Amino acid sequence: MKEFLRELTIQADNPGVSTGQNQWAGHGKVLESYSPVDGHCIANTQVASREDYDAVIRQAQVAFEVWRLKPAPLRGDIVRQMGQQFRQHKQALGQLVSYEMGKSLQEGLGEVQEIIDICDFAVGLSRQLYGLTMQSERPDHRMYEQWHPLGVVGIISAFNFPVAVWSWNAMIAWVCGDVCVWKPSEKTPLTGIACQNIIREVLRNNEVPEGVSCLVLGGREPGEWIASDARVALVSATGSTRMGKAVAEATGRRLGRCLLELGGNNAIIITPEADLAVAVPAIVFGAVGTAGQRCTSTRRLIVHEKIYEDLKQRLQKAYTQLRIGDPMEATHHVGPLIDQQAVDDYQAALETIKAQGGTFVIEPGTLTGSGYESGCYVRPCVAEVENHWDIVQRETFAPILYLIKYATLEEAIALQNGVPQGLSSAIFTLNMREAERFLSAAGSDCGIANVNIGTSGAEIGGAFGGEKETGGGRESGSDAWKTYMRRQTNTINFGHSLPLAQGITFEL
């Protein structure tokens, strides 16, 4: 067994259900986790049955009754202790993320660092869950608002960030007084078990009620149970737009709340006044990092016609330097796609690009032979296309970069906005007017808009999320915490009479 698996107590016949301190094997079918790095089966578990799921929700409801009454700074201190545990296990968990998901070890370690960072953020937040005081129109009255915990928060996470996105939700929800039920991707279940194992000692030492941190493993079904369950106050779902629409429909039918982080079709605009020495590394990392499997991956490159050929040549040179292989080796830039279905989607997209008239300036392909036995390794590629083509309008979770030419900034912004998704965007320019236009109300329509940095990656201090078919959700920093709480407006009459609204008199 690999040493990092031993450290995280990931073994065969892993439990598929956990309520924090306690865990047990689910009663559903066996779920095997295969590494896209080498194709080996890492471990297996039995997924949750409907009975398992209901038991978890009942336990979470009981835990909420206790957890919500603990002072927020105390909840924050428990999250601080969790952050310390993740610091101690950063190397091992980062290795597991890299091995089970296929991203580079540096990215795996960076993802664990995001957990640590959001723990630190949540600790400070636990003393800053502010409400407002408003002026009443009635004499001797005071109005103010306060925020209360929602209840059970369901977290449905995707394979590409198997632990970070869970932490963005869970750490904030916990300091807000909520309890969490996490359904990780069926493609990366072991990282979910590892996170529960890492924080278990903290939960026990602080006598945290069992059910504050729950884990339910499985595929589509547990996600559907969470989305349709009126006992779940908020459903935070990360994944495809198709999945997000199903979650929104299910929660909408019961008038529930949902927080959606869905697909991206992110573009970078390169103007004639861009510093290309800064732009090219951002483009390449955005396009090929995590093998193009980030929701913030750069999909489209919108380049001014004056510098189009120059930039194309720079990209061709940069792409020849990419090393593809085992992501746990530091010398490799690009690891595998998550599984064979992702490879099939990549190949189908290539055929569609050709059929619609696209030209590859950096050729695609799949890799076989020694070091590529899993069959999940592909070549990052670049294609010249038109923005309105169907294939360009869709998100393909693979390292395919579309190259598009423009003449005016207004045209470039229209191209950038001219897709159904609205997550991340960027412009490279040293012209202040161009930058400010891009950031104005007439500029990017995305939830994230950057100047002279790429589309990929975000700091936890800012609210993360996007518009249009990206779902409109916001996680992590800023005031995203309000999503996990309910607002209550309070009015206090400290006078000796009861003035009624709108001047109404009512005498007895």
PDB file of N, CA, C and O in Angstrom, residues 232-299:
ATOM      1  N   VAL A 232     -33.292  19.088   3.952  1.00  0.00           N
ATOM      2  CA  VAL A 232     -32.023  19.735   3.601  1.00  0.00           C
ATOM      3  C   VAL A 232     -32.313  21.189   3.253  1.00  0.00           C
ATOM      4  O   VAL A 232     -32.944  21.484   2.240  1.00  0.00           O
ATOM      5  N   ALA A 233     -31.852  22.093   4.092  1.00  0.00           N
ATOM      6  CA  ALA A 233     -32.210  23.510   3.934  1.00  0.00           C
ATOM      7  C   ALA A 233     -31.532  24.162   2.738  1.00  0.00           C
ATOM      8  O   ALA A 233     -32.093  25.037   2.087  1.00  0.00           O
ATOM      9  N   LEU A 234     -30.297  23.771   2.466  1.00  0.00           N
ATOM     10  CA  LEU A 234     -29.540  24.345   1.352  1.00  0.00           C
ATOM     11  C   LEU A 234     -28.794  23.231   0.649  1.00  0.00           C
ATOM     12  O   LEU A 234     -28.162  22.391   1.293  1.00  0.00           O
ATOM     13  N   VAL A 235     -28.859  23.219  -0.685  1.00  0.00           N
ATOM     14  CA  VAL A 235     -28.095  22.276  -1.490  1.00  0.00           C
ATOM     15  C   VAL A 235     -27.050  23.056  -2.261  1.00  0.00           C
ATOM     16  O   VAL A 235     -27.377  23.911  -3.090  1.00  0.00           O
ATOM     17  N   SER A 236     -25.784  22.806  -1.963  1.00  0.00           N
ATOM     18  CA  SER A 236     -24.684  23.409  -2.717  1.00  0.00           C
ATOM     19  C   SER A 236     -24.157  22.353  -3.672  1.00  0.00           C
ATOM     20  O   SER A 236     -23.628  21.322  -3.249  1.00  0.00           O
ATOM     21  N   ALA A 237     -24.304  22.601  -4.968  1.00  0.00           N
ATOM     22  CA  ALA A 237     -23.939  21.604  -5.978  1.00  0.00           C
ATOM     23  C   ALA A 237     -22.933  22.177  -6.961  1.00  0.00           C
ATOM     24  O   ALA A 237     -23.135  23.263  -7.509  1.00  0.00           O
ATOM     25  N   THR A 238     -21.858  21.434  -7.164  1.00  0.00           N
ATOM     26  CA  THR A 238     -20.825  21.804  -8.127  1.00  0.00           C
ATOM     27  C   THR A 238     -20.762  20.730  -9.199  1.00  0.00           C
ATOM     28  O   THR A 238     -20.656  19.539  -8.883  1.00  0.00           O
ATOM     29  N   GLY A 239     -20.812  21.140 -10.465  1.00  0.00           N
ATOM     30  CA  GLY A 239     -20.770  20.157 -11.546  1.00  0.00           C
ATOM     31  C   GLY A 239     -21.203  20.766 -12.858  1.00  0.00           C
ATOM     32  O   GLY A 239     -21.074  21.972 -13.082  1.00  0.00           O
ATOM     33  N   SER A 240     -21.734  19.937 -13.712  1.00  0.00           N
ATOM     34  CA  SER A 240     -22.142  20.382 -15.040  1.00  0.00           C
ATOM     35  C   SER A 240     -23.417  21.205 -14.978  1.00  0.00           C
ATOM     36  O   SER A 240     -24.185  21.134 -14.012  1.00  0.00           O
ATOM     37  N   THR A 241     -23.658  21.967 -16.034  1.00  0.00           N
ATOM     38  CA  THR A 241     -24.897  22.737 -16.129  1.00  0.00           C
ATOM     39  C   THR A 241     -26.102  21.811 -16.155  1.00  0.00           C
ATOM     40  O   THR A 241     -27.144  22.109 -15.549  1.00  0.00           O
ATOM     41  N   ARG A 242     -25.969  20.684 -16.839  1.00  0.00           N
ATOM     42  CA  ARG A 242     -27.071  19.715 -16.880  1.00  0.00           C
ATOM     43  C   ARG A 242     -27.438  19.257 -15.471  1.00  0.00           C
ATOM     44  O   ARG A 242     -28.611  19.221 -15.103  1.00  0.00           O
ATOM     45  N   MET A 243     -26.441  18.897 -14.692  1.00  0.00           N
ATOM     46  CA  MET A 243     -26.691  18.470 -13.318  1.00  0.00           C
ATOM     47  C   MET A 243     -27.298  19.599 -12.502  1.00  0.00           C
ATOM     48  O   MET A 243     -28.238  19.400 -11.726  1.00  0.00           O
ATOM     49  N   GLY A 244     -26.773  20.817 -12.670  1.00  0.00           N
ATOM     50  CA  GLY A 244     -27.260  21.952 -11.909  1.00  0.00           C
ATOM     51  C   GLY A 244     -28.714  22.266 -12.186  1.00  0.00           C
ATOM     52  O   GLY A 244     -29.469  22.629 -11.275  1.00  0.00           O
ATOM     53  N   LYS A 245     -29.132  22.116 -13.428  1.00  0.00           N
ATOM     54  CA  LYS A 245     -30.533  22.354 -13.765  1.00  0.00           C
ATOM     55  C   LYS A 245     -31.441  21.342 -13.068  1.00  0.00           C
ATOM     56  O   LYS A 245     -32.540  21.685 -12.604  1.00  0.00           O
ATOM     57  N   ALA A 246     -30.975  20.096 -12.981  1.00  0.00           N
ATOM     58  CA  ALA A 246     -31.761  19.069 -12.292  1.00  0.00           C
ATOM     59  C   ALA A 246     -31.869  19.386 -10.804  1.00  0.00           C
ATOM     60  O   ALA A 246     -32.937  19.221 -10.203  1.00  0.00           O
ATOM     61  N   VAL A 247     -30.766  19.845 -10.198  1.00  0.00           N
ATOM     62  CA  VAL A 247     -30.786  20.211  -8.779  1.00  0.00           C
ATOM     63  C   VAL A 247     -31.718  21.396  -8.556  1.00  0.00           C
ATOM     64  O   VAL A 247     -32.517  21.410  -7.613  1.00  0.00           O
ATOM     65  N   ALA A 248     -31.625  22.408  -9.417  1.00  0.00           N
ATOM     66  CA  ALA A 248     -32.470  23.594  -9.275  1.00  0.00           C
ATOM     67  C   ALA A 248     -33.945  23.234  -9.400  1.00  0.00           C
ATOM     68  O   ALA A 248     -34.792  23.765  -8.668  1.00  0.00           O
ATOM     69  N   GLU A 249     -34.254  22.331 -10.331  1.00  0.00           N
ATOM     70  CA  GLU A 249     -35.645  21.914 -10.507  1.00  0.00           C
ATOM     71  C   GLU A 249     -36.144  21.178  -9.272  1.00  0.00           C
ATOM     72  O   GLU A 249     -37.264  21.424  -8.793  1.00  0.00           O
ATOM     73  N   ALA A 250     -35.310  20.276  -8.733  1.00  0.00           N
ATOM     74  CA  ALA A 250     -35.734  19.492  -7.569  1.00  0.00           C
ATOM     75  C   ALA A 250     -35.906  20.367  -6.335  1.00  0.00           C
ATOM     76  O   ALA A 250     -36.889  20.225  -5.593  1.00  0.00           O
ATOM     77  N   THR A 251     -34.975  21.275  -6.095  1.00  0.00           N
ATOM     78  CA  THR A 251     -35.106  22.161  -4.939  1.00  0.00           C
ATOM     79  C   THR A 251     -36.233  23.168  -5.149  1.00  0.00           C
ATOM     80  O   THR A 251     -36.926  23.537  -4.189  1.00  0.00           O
ATOM     81  N   GLY A 252     -36.422  23.606  -6.373  1.00  0.00           N
ATOM     82  CA  GLY A 252     -37.490  24.556  -6.663  1.00  0.00           C
ATOM     83  C   GLY A 252     -38.868  23.990  -6.408  1.00  0.00           C
ATOM     84  O   GLY A 252     -39.765  24.702  -5.939  1.00  0.00           O
ATOM     85  N   ARG A 253     -39.045  22.705  -6.698  1.00  0.00           N
ATOM     86  CA  ARG A 253     -40.348  22.077  -6.474  1.00  0.00           C
ATOM     87  C   ARG A 253     -40.741  22.113  -5.002  1.00  0.00           C
ATOM     88  O   ARG A 253     -41.932  22.163  -4.668  1.00  0.00           O
ATOM     89  N   ARG A 254     -39.751  22.087  -4.118  1.00  0.00           N
ATOM     90  CA  ARG A 254     -40.054  22.120  -2.680  1.00  0.00           C
ATOM     91  C   ARG A 254     -39.762  23.497  -2.076  1.00  0.00           C
ATOM     92  O   ARG A 254     -39.723  23.648  -0.851  1.00  0.00           O
ATOM     93  N   LEU A 255     -39.520  24.495  -2.932  1.00  0.00           N
ATOM     94  CA  LEU A 255     -39.191  25.847  -2.512  1.00  0.00           C
ATOM     95  C   LEU A 255     -37.971  25.867  -1.587  1.00  0.00           C
ATOM     96  O   LEU A 255     -37.903  26.634  -0.620  1.00  0.00           O
ATOM     97  N   GLY A 256     -37.016  24.998  -1.901  1.00  0.00           N
ATOM     98  CA  GLY A 256     -35.772  24.961  -1.150  1.00  0.00           C
ATOM     99  C   GLY A 256     -34.747  25.916  -1.728  1.00  0.00           C
ATOM    100  O   GLY A 256     -34.986  26.591  -2.729  1.00  0.00           O
ATOM    101  N   ARG A 257     -33.595  25.962  -1.084  1.00  0.00           N
ATOM    102  CA  ARG A 257     -32.512  26.828  -1.532  1.00  0.00           C
ATOM    103  C   ARG A 257     -31.423  25.994  -2.204  1.00  0.00           C
ATOM    104  O   ARG A 257     -31.139  24.877  -1.778  1.00  0.00           O
ATOM    105  N   CYS A 258     -30.805  26.579  -3.218  1.00  0.00           N
ATOM    106  CA  CYS A 258     -29.664  25.915  -3.826  1.00  0.00           C
ATOM    107  C   CYS A 258     -28.587  26.940  -4.167  1.00  0.00           C
ATOM    108  O   CYS A 258     -28.871  28.112  -4.429  1.00  0.00           O
ATOM    109  N   LEU A 259     -27.360  26.488  -4.104  1.00  0.00           N
ATOM    110  CA  LEU A 259     -26.187  27.272  -4.478  1.00  0.00           C
ATOM    111  C   LEU A 259     -25.494  26.481  -5.578  1.00  0.00           C
ATOM    112  O   LEU A 259     -25.012  25.367  -5.332  1.00  0.00           O
ATOM    113  N   LEU A 260     -25.448  27.020  -6.786  1.00  0.00           N
ATOM    114  CA  LEU A 260     -24.965  26.271  -7.939  1.00  0.00           C
ATOM    115  C   LEU A 260     -23.656  26.849  -8.475  1.00  0.00           C
ATOM    116  O   LEU A 260     -23.552  28.052  -8.710  1.00  0.00           O
ATOM    117  N   GLU A 261     -22.669  25.972  -8.623  1.00  0.00           N
ATOM    118  CA  GLU A 261     -21.405  26.316  -9.275  1.00  0.00           C
ATOM    119  C   GLU A 261     -21.236  25.361 -10.441  1.00  0.00           C
ATOM    120  O   GLU A 261     -20.809  24.215 -10.273  1.00  0.00           O
ATOM    121  N   LEU A 262     -21.554  25.838 -11.652  1.00  0.00           N
ATOM    122  CA  LEU A 262     -21.682  24.949 -12.794  1.00  0.00           C
ATOM    123  C   LEU A 262     -20.618  25.246 -13.856  1.00  0.00           C
ATOM    124  O   LEU A 262     -19.541  25.716 -13.533  1.00  0.00           O
ATOM    125  N   GLY A 263     -20.918  24.967 -15.094  1.00  0.00           N
ATOM    126  CA  GLY A 263     -19.910  25.000 -16.146  1.00  0.00           C
ATOM    127  C   GLY A 263     -19.362  26.385 -16.451  1.00  0.00           C
ATOM    128  O   GLY A 263     -19.989  27.403 -16.175  1.00  0.00           O
ATOM    129  N   GLY A 264     -18.176  26.375 -17.027  1.00  0.00           N
ATOM    130  CA  GLY A 264     -17.549  27.609 -17.488  1.00  0.00           C
ATOM    131  C   GLY A 264     -17.120  27.474 -18.935  1.00  0.00           C
ATOM    132  O   GLY A 264     -16.871  26.374 -19.429  1.00  0.00           O
ATOM    133  N   ASN A 265     -17.054  28.591 -19.633  1.00  0.00           N
ATOM    134  CA  ASN A 265     -16.563  28.609 -21.018  1.00  0.00           C
ATOM    135  C   ASN A 265     -15.710  29.867 -21.142  1.00  0.00           C
ATOM    136  O   ASN A 265     -16.019  30.794 -21.870  1.00  0.00           O
ATOM    137  N   ASN A 266     -14.618  29.868 -20.399  1.00  0.00           N
ATOM    138  CA  ASN A 266     -13.905  31.084 -20.045  1.00  0.00           C
ATOM    139  C   ASN A 266     -12.976  31.564 -21.157  1.00  0.00           C
ATOM    140  O   ASN A 266     -12.320  30.769 -21.829  1.00  0.00           O
ATOM    141  N   ALA A 267     -12.921  32.873 -21.305  1.00  0.00           N
ATOM    142  CA  ALA A 267     -12.131  33.477 -22.378  1.00  0.00           C
ATOM    143  C   ALA A 267     -11.123  34.469 -21.822  1.00  0.00           C
ATOM    144  O   ALA A 267     -11.349  35.109 -20.790  1.00  0.00           O
ATOM    145  N   ILE A 268     -10.006  34.590 -22.531  1.00  0.00           N
ATOM    146  CA  ILE A 268      -9.033  35.648 -22.293  1.00  0.00           C
ATOM    147  C   ILE A 268      -8.966  36.512 -23.547  1.00  0.00           C
ATOM    148  O   ILE A 268      -8.819  35.994 -24.658  1.00  0.00           O
ATOM    149  N   ILE A 269      -9.087  37.819 -23.369  1.00  0.00           N
ATOM    150  CA  ILE A 269      -8.920  38.774 -24.466  1.00  0.00           C
ATOM    151  C   ILE A 269      -7.474  39.280 -24.442  1.00  0.00           C
ATOM    152  O   ILE A 269      -6.976  39.698 -23.397  1.00  0.00           O
ATOM    153  N   ILE A 270      -6.816  39.227 -25.580  1.00  0.00           N
ATOM    154  CA  ILE A 270      -5.442  39.723 -25.712  1.00  0.00           C
ATOM    155  C   ILE A 270      -5.459  40.927 -26.642  1.00  0.00           C
ATOM    156  O   ILE A 270      -5.742  40.792 -27.837  1.00  0.00           O
ATOM    157  N   THR A 271      -5.180  42.110 -26.099  1.00  0.00           N
ATOM    158  CA  THR A 271      -5.198  43.325 -26.920  1.00  0.00           C
ATOM    159  C   THR A 271      -3.797  43.618 -27.449  1.00  0.00           C
ATOM    160  O   THR A 271      -2.805  43.049 -26.979  1.00  0.00           O
ATOM    161  N   PRO A 272      -3.670  44.535 -28.425  1.00  0.00           N
ATOM    162  CA  PRO A 272      -2.341  44.887 -28.945  1.00  0.00           C
ATOM    163  C   PRO A 272      -1.417  45.476 -27.884  1.00  0.00           C
ATOM    164  O   PRO A 272      -0.203  45.494 -28.063  1.00  0.00           O
ATOM    165  N   GLU A 273      -1.990  45.948 -26.782  1.00  0.00           N
ATOM    166  CA  GLU A 273      -1.176  46.554 -25.733  1.00  0.00           C
ATOM    167  C   GLU A 273      -0.926  45.603 -24.567  1.00  0.00           C
ATOM    168  O   GLU A 273      -0.609  46.026 -23.459  1.00  0.00           O
ATOM    169  N   ALA A 274      -1.063  44.313 -24.825  1.00  0.00           N
ATOM    170  CA  ALA A 274      -0.793  43.316 -23.791  1.00  0.00           C
ATOM    171  C   ALA A 274       0.703  43.054 -23.671  1.00  0.00           C
ATOM    172  O   ALA A 274       1.456  43.163 -24.646  1.00  0.00           O
ATOM    173  N   ASP A 275       1.125  42.710 -22.472  1.00  0.00           N
ATOM    174  CA  ASP A 275       2.486  42.235 -22.241  1.00  0.00           C
ATOM    175  C   ASP A 275       2.464  40.733 -22.481  1.00  0.00           C
ATOM    176  O   ASP A 275       2.049  39.950 -21.612  1.00  0.00           O
ATOM    177  N   LEU A 276       2.914  40.301 -23.652  1.00  0.00           N
ATOM    178  CA  LEU A 276       2.798  38.898 -24.025  1.00  0.00           C
ATOM    179  C   LEU A 276       3.684  37.991 -23.181  1.00  0.00           C
ATOM    180  O   LEU A 276       3.388  36.801 -23.019  1.00  0.00           O
ATOM    181  N   ALA A 277       4.749  38.529 -22.641  1.00  0.00           N
ATOM    182  CA  ALA A 277       5.600  37.729 -21.756  1.00  0.00           C
ATOM    183  C   ALA A 277       4.849  37.323 -20.495  1.00  0.00           C
ATOM    184  O   ALA A 277       5.126  36.283 -19.894  1.00  0.00           O
ATOM    185  N   VAL A 278       3.900  38.151 -20.072  1.00  0.00           N
ATOM    186  CA  VAL A 278       3.060  37.830 -18.922  1.00  0.00           C
ATOM    187  C   VAL A 278       1.855  36.996 -19.365  1.00  0.00           C
ATOM    188  O   VAL A 278       1.423  36.075 -18.660  1.00  0.00           O
ATOM    189  N   ALA A 279       1.337  37.291 -20.533  1.00  0.00           N
ATOM    190  CA  ALA A 279       0.103  36.652 -20.991  1.00  0.00           C
ATOM    191  C   ALA A 279       0.281  35.177 -21.332  1.00  0.00           C
ATOM    192  O   ALA A 279      -0.566  34.348 -20.977  1.00  0.00           O
ATOM    193  N   VAL A 280       1.366  34.829 -22.015  1.00  0.00           N
ATOM    194  CA  VAL A 280       1.518  33.460 -22.511  1.00  0.00           C
ATOM    195  C   VAL A 280       1.523  32.421 -21.390  1.00  0.00           C
ATOM    196  O   VAL A 280       0.815  31.407 -21.480  1.00  0.00           O
ATOM    197  N   PRO A 281       2.303  32.595 -20.312  1.00  0.00           N
ATOM    198  CA  PRO A 281       2.230  31.598 -19.234  1.00  0.00           C
ATOM    199  C   PRO A 281       0.828  31.459 -18.640  1.00  0.00           C
ATOM    200  O   PRO A 281       0.402  30.350 -18.291  1.00  0.00           O
ATOM    201  N   ALA A 282       0.106  32.583 -18.526  1.00  0.00           N
ATOM    202  CA  ALA A 282      -1.262  32.525 -17.994  1.00  0.00           C
ATOM    203  C   ALA A 282      -2.177  31.750 -18.929  1.00  0.00           C
ATOM    204  O   ALA A 282      -3.031  30.967 -18.485  1.00  0.00           O
ATOM    205  N   ILE A 283      -2.011  31.960 -20.219  1.00  0.00           N
ATOM    206  CA  ILE A 283      -2.831  31.242 -21.207  1.00  0.00           C
ATOM    207  C   ILE A 283      -2.568  29.751 -21.131  1.00  0.00           C
ATOM    208  O   ILE A 283      -3.495  28.937 -21.058  1.00  0.00           O
ATOM    209  N   VAL A 284      -1.297  29.375 -21.133  1.00  0.00           N
ATOM    210  CA  VAL A 284      -0.947  27.953 -21.163  1.00  0.00           C
ATOM    211  C   VAL A 284      -1.397  27.257 -19.888  1.00  0.00           C
ATOM    212  O   VAL A 284      -2.004  26.183 -19.932  1.00  0.00           O
ATOM    213  N   PHE A 285      -1.130  27.868 -18.733  1.00  0.00           N
ATOM    214  CA  PHE A 285      -1.573  27.241 -17.487  1.00  0.00           C
ATOM    215  C   PHE A 285      -3.090  27.132 -17.447  1.00  0.00           C
ATOM    216  O   PHE A 285      -3.654  26.107 -17.039  1.00  0.00           O
ATOM    217  N   GLY A 286      -3.778  28.207 -17.858  1.00  0.00           N
ATOM    218  CA  GLY A 286      -5.233  28.175 -17.841  1.00  0.00           C
ATOM    219  C   GLY A 286      -5.818  27.120 -18.745  1.00  0.00           C
ATOM    220  O   GLY A 286      -6.852  26.533 -18.441  1.00  0.00           O
ATOM    221  N   ALA A 287      -5.145  26.852 -19.855  1.00  0.00           N
ATOM    222  CA  ALA A 287      -5.667  25.894 -20.836  1.00  0.00           C
ATOM    223  C   ALA A 287      -5.320  24.447 -20.512  1.00  0.00           C
ATOM    224  O   ALA A 287      -6.109  23.542 -20.784  1.00  0.00           O
ATOM    225  N   VAL A 288      -4.130  24.202 -19.943  1.00  0.00           N
ATOM    226  CA  VAL A 288      -3.677  22.823 -19.761  1.00  0.00           C
ATOM    227  C   VAL A 288      -3.613  22.396 -18.299  1.00  0.00           C
ATOM    228  O   VAL A 288      -3.489  21.201 -18.011  1.00  0.00           O
ATOM    229  N   GLY A 289      -3.671  23.333 -17.343  1.00  0.00           N
ATOM    230  CA  GLY A 289      -3.651  22.963 -15.933  1.00  0.00           C
ATOM    231  C   GLY A 289      -4.796  22.036 -15.592  1.00  0.00           C
ATOM    232  O   GLY A 289      -5.912  22.202 -16.093  1.00  0.00           O
ATOM    233  N   THR A 290      -4.513  21.019 -14.781  1.00  0.00           N
ATOM    234  CA  THR A 290      -5.485  19.981 -14.439  1.00  0.00           C
ATOM    235  C   THR A 290      -6.048  19.326 -15.703  1.00  0.00           C
ATOM    236  O   THR A 290      -7.191  18.866 -15.734  1.00  0.00           O
ATOM    237  N   ALA A 291      -5.225  19.301 -16.755  1.00  0.00           N
ATOM    238  CA  ALA A 291      -5.617  18.727 -18.051  1.00  0.00           C
ATOM    239  C   ALA A 291      -6.919  19.339 -18.565  1.00  0.00           C
ATOM    240  O   ALA A 291      -7.745  18.670 -19.187  1.00  0.00           O
ATOM    241  N   GLY A 292      -7.087  20.642 -18.307  1.00  0.00           N
ATOM    242  CA  GLY A 292      -8.274  21.337 -18.799  1.00  0.00           C
ATOM    243  C   GLY A 292      -9.548  20.969 -18.077  1.00  0.00           C
ATOM    244  O   GLY A 292     -10.646  21.204 -18.588  1.00  0.00           O
ATOM    245  N   GLN A 293      -9.432  20.410 -16.882  1.00  0.00           N
ATOM    246  CA  GLN A 293     -10.605  19.933 -16.143  1.00  0.00           C
ATOM    247  C   GLN A 293     -10.956  20.834 -14.973  1.00  0.00           C
ATOM    248  O   GLN A 293     -11.423  20.368 -13.925  1.00  0.00           O
ATOM    249  N   ARG A 294     -10.725  22.124 -15.123  1.00  0.00           N
ATOM    250  CA  ARG A 294     -11.178  23.100 -14.132  1.00  0.00           C
ATOM    251  C   ARG A 294     -12.404  23.825 -14.690  1.00  0.00           C
ATOM    252  O   ARG A 294     -12.488  24.076 -15.890  1.00  0.00           O
ATOM    253  N   CYS A 295     -13.311  24.205 -13.801  1.00  0.00           N
ATOM    254  CA  CYS A 295     -14.434  25.025 -14.266  1.00  0.00           C
ATOM    255  C   CYS A 295     -13.939  26.389 -14.726  1.00  0.00           C
ATOM    256  O   CYS A 295     -14.602  27.066 -15.509  1.00  0.00           O
ATOM    257  N   THR A 296     -12.750  26.804 -14.246  1.00  0.00           N
ATOM    258  CA  THR A 296     -12.175  28.090 -14.656  1.00  0.00           C
ATOM    259  C   THR A 296     -11.115  27.939 -15.741  1.00  0.00           C
ATOM    260  O   THR A 296     -10.418  28.899 -16.057  1.00  0.00           O
ATOM    261  N   SER A 297     -10.962  26.742 -16.312  1.00  0.00           N
ATOM    262  CA  SER A 297      -9.974  26.552 -17.378  1.00  0.00           C
ATOM    263  C   SER A 297     -10.230  27.520 -18.526  1.00  0.00           C
ATOM    264  O   SER A 297     -11.369  27.847 -18.854  1.00  0.00           O
ATOM    265  N   THR A 298      -9.150  27.961 -19.159  1.00  0.00           N
ATOM    266  CA  THR A 298      -9.273  28.849 -20.311  1.00  0.00           C
ATOM    267  C   THR A 298      -9.675  28.023 -21.525  1.00  0.00           C
ATOM    268  O   THR A 298      -8.937  27.134 -21.962  1.00  0.00           O
ATOM    269  N   ARG A 299     -10.842  28.303 -22.072  1.00  0.00           N
ATOM    270  CA  ARG A 299     -11.370  27.572 -23.237  1.00  0.00           C
ATOM    271  C   ARG A 299     -11.199  28.350 -24.535  1.00  0.00           C
ATOM    272  O   ARG A 299     -11.032  27.762 -25.589  1.00  0.00           O
TER     273      ARG A 299
END
